[in-house]
C-alpha positions as MATLAB code, in Angstrom:
seq = 'XXXXXXXXXXXXXXXXXXXXXXXXXXXXXXXXXXXXXXXXXXXXXXXXXXXXXXXXXXXXXXXXXXXXXXXXXXXXXXXXXXXXXXXXXXXXXXXXXXXXXXXXXXXXXXXXXXXXXXXXXXXXXXXXXXXXX';
ca = [
     -41.540   18.040   55.804;
     -38.819   20.463   57.549;
     -35.041   19.066   57.442;
     -35.679   18.400   61.680;
     -39.008   16.566   61.049;
     -37.332   14.008   58.757;
     -34.456   13.871   61.029;
     -36.791   13.131   64.227;
     -38.661    9.892   61.601;
     -35.305    8.655   60.510;
     -34.174    8.720   63.762;
     -37.195    6.811   64.713;
     -37.280    4.582   61.821;
     -34.156    3.166   60.903;
     -31.116    1.865   63.828;
     -28.172    4.236   64.724;
     -26.116    1.495   62.485;
     -28.037    1.789   59.758;
     -27.456    5.442   59.922;
     -23.899    5.215   59.374;
     -24.644    2.296   56.841;
     -26.936    4.026   54.389;
     -24.643    7.512   54.958;
     -21.241    5.814   54.204;
     -22.864    3.951   50.732;
     -24.581    7.176   49.762;
     -21.111    8.793   50.202;
     -18.771    5.419   48.206;
     -21.352    5.405   45.435;
     -20.400    9.104   44.917;
     -16.977    7.900   45.179;
     -16.780    4.868   43.085;
     -18.984    6.881   40.878;
     -16.049    9.731   40.347;
     -12.418    7.431   41.099;
     -11.594    5.524   37.626;
     -11.207    8.823   35.703;
      -9.114   10.219   38.285;
      -7.343    7.096   39.100;
      -5.779    6.564   35.747;
      -4.776   10.296   34.455;
      -1.545    9.930   34.375;
      -0.239   13.161   34.696;
      -0.361   15.253   37.878;
      -2.377   18.593   36.182;
      -5.470   16.136   35.206;
      -5.382   14.675   38.486;
      -6.317   18.479   40.370;
      -8.497   18.806   37.352;
     -10.940   16.499   38.236;
     -10.913   17.188   41.842;
     -12.410   20.569   41.129;
     -14.581   19.658   38.503;
     -15.968   18.026   41.898;
     -14.199   14.827   43.493;
     -13.675   17.435   45.543;
     -16.715   17.712   47.021;
     -16.950   13.791   47.802;
     -13.664   13.712   49.119;
     -14.246   16.263   51.208;
     -18.095   14.979   52.427;
     -15.600   11.464   52.616;
     -13.496   12.692   55.207;
     -16.310   14.873   57.325;
     -18.706   11.448   57.700;
     -15.072    9.618   58.910;
     -14.541   12.434   61.192;
     -18.191   11.996   62.100;
     -17.214    8.142   62.913;
     -14.080    9.667   64.774;
     -15.717   12.485   67.564;
     -18.416    9.441   68.638;
     -15.898    6.825   68.989;
     -13.955    9.474   71.118;
     -17.399   10.292   73.817;
     -17.707    8.133   76.620;
     -21.355    6.215   75.707;
     -20.042    4.591   73.084;
     -20.421    1.533   73.400;
     -18.063   -0.499   71.115;
     -14.815   -2.540   72.722;
     -11.853   -0.023   73.289;
      -9.930   -2.427   71.093;
     -13.311   -1.885   68.022;
     -12.262    1.352   68.911;
      -9.100    2.008   68.739;
      -8.905   -0.019   65.083;
     -11.958    2.183   63.825;
     -10.281    5.590   65.620;
      -6.640    4.064   63.507;
      -9.484    3.800   60.692;
     -10.274    7.995   59.826;
      -7.026    8.380   61.210;
      -5.550    7.024   58.056;
      -8.773    8.065   55.282;
      -7.451   11.828   56.750;
      -4.063   11.722   56.069;
      -4.288    9.287   53.125;
      -7.528   11.863   50.968;
      -5.254   15.041   51.967;
      -3.080   12.953   49.549;
      -5.210   11.815   46.555;
      -5.962   16.143   46.739;
      -2.523   16.749   46.318;
      -2.751   14.458   43.326;
      -0.720   12.265   44.719;
      -3.121    9.086   45.747;
      -5.481    7.349   44.875;
      -9.378    7.634   45.135;
      -9.952    3.304   45.576;
      -8.259    2.813   48.748;
     -10.950    4.901   50.007;
     -13.262    2.725   48.372;
     -12.059   -0.458   49.476;
     -11.955    0.391   53.693;
     -15.708    2.269   53.062;
     -17.044   -1.349   51.024;
     -15.296   -3.165   53.966;
     -16.522   -1.154   56.934;
     -20.280   -0.721   54.565;
     -19.666   -4.861   55.147;
     -19.321   -4.575   59.217;
     -21.935   -2.196   59.250;
     -24.352   -4.184   57.283;
     -23.125   -7.937   60.257;
     -20.832   -9.386   57.365;
     -17.292  -10.684   57.686;
     -14.843   -9.941   55.664;
     -15.063  -13.516   54.867;
     -18.641  -13.544   53.842;
     -18.207  -10.620   51.458;
     -15.011  -12.337   50.124;
     -17.200  -15.383   49.119;
];
C-alpha cells in the first residue's frame, strides 16, 4: 500500500482529533521510554550523550508535532474558540522554548511528557478532574 493510499485510508477512518491524539501519544510514548536516564543524569555531559544517542530525534519529533498544531491553530478554518486557540498556541510556544532548554542539556524532559499527557487526555474527552481520579 502506498503512503498516499495509507493517508487517505486514515483520513476516512479517523477523525482529526483521533489522529492528533494518536500522533501525540506515539511521540509521548517514545519520550517516556527515554527520559529517565536523561532527567536523572547529574552531569550536563552525560545528558548531551543521551541526546546524541537518540533522545534528540524524539524531542525534535515532539517539537514538530507541536509546530504543526500551532500552524493549524492559526488557520481561519480552525473551529476552536479563540480562548482555546490562544491557550494551545501558548503551550506550543512553551514546548518550543522548553525543548531548546532540554536540547542544551539544562532542562528536564518530564514536563514535556506531562503537557503531552494532559493534551492527550483532552483529546480523549477526559477532563483534568476525570484524568486525576
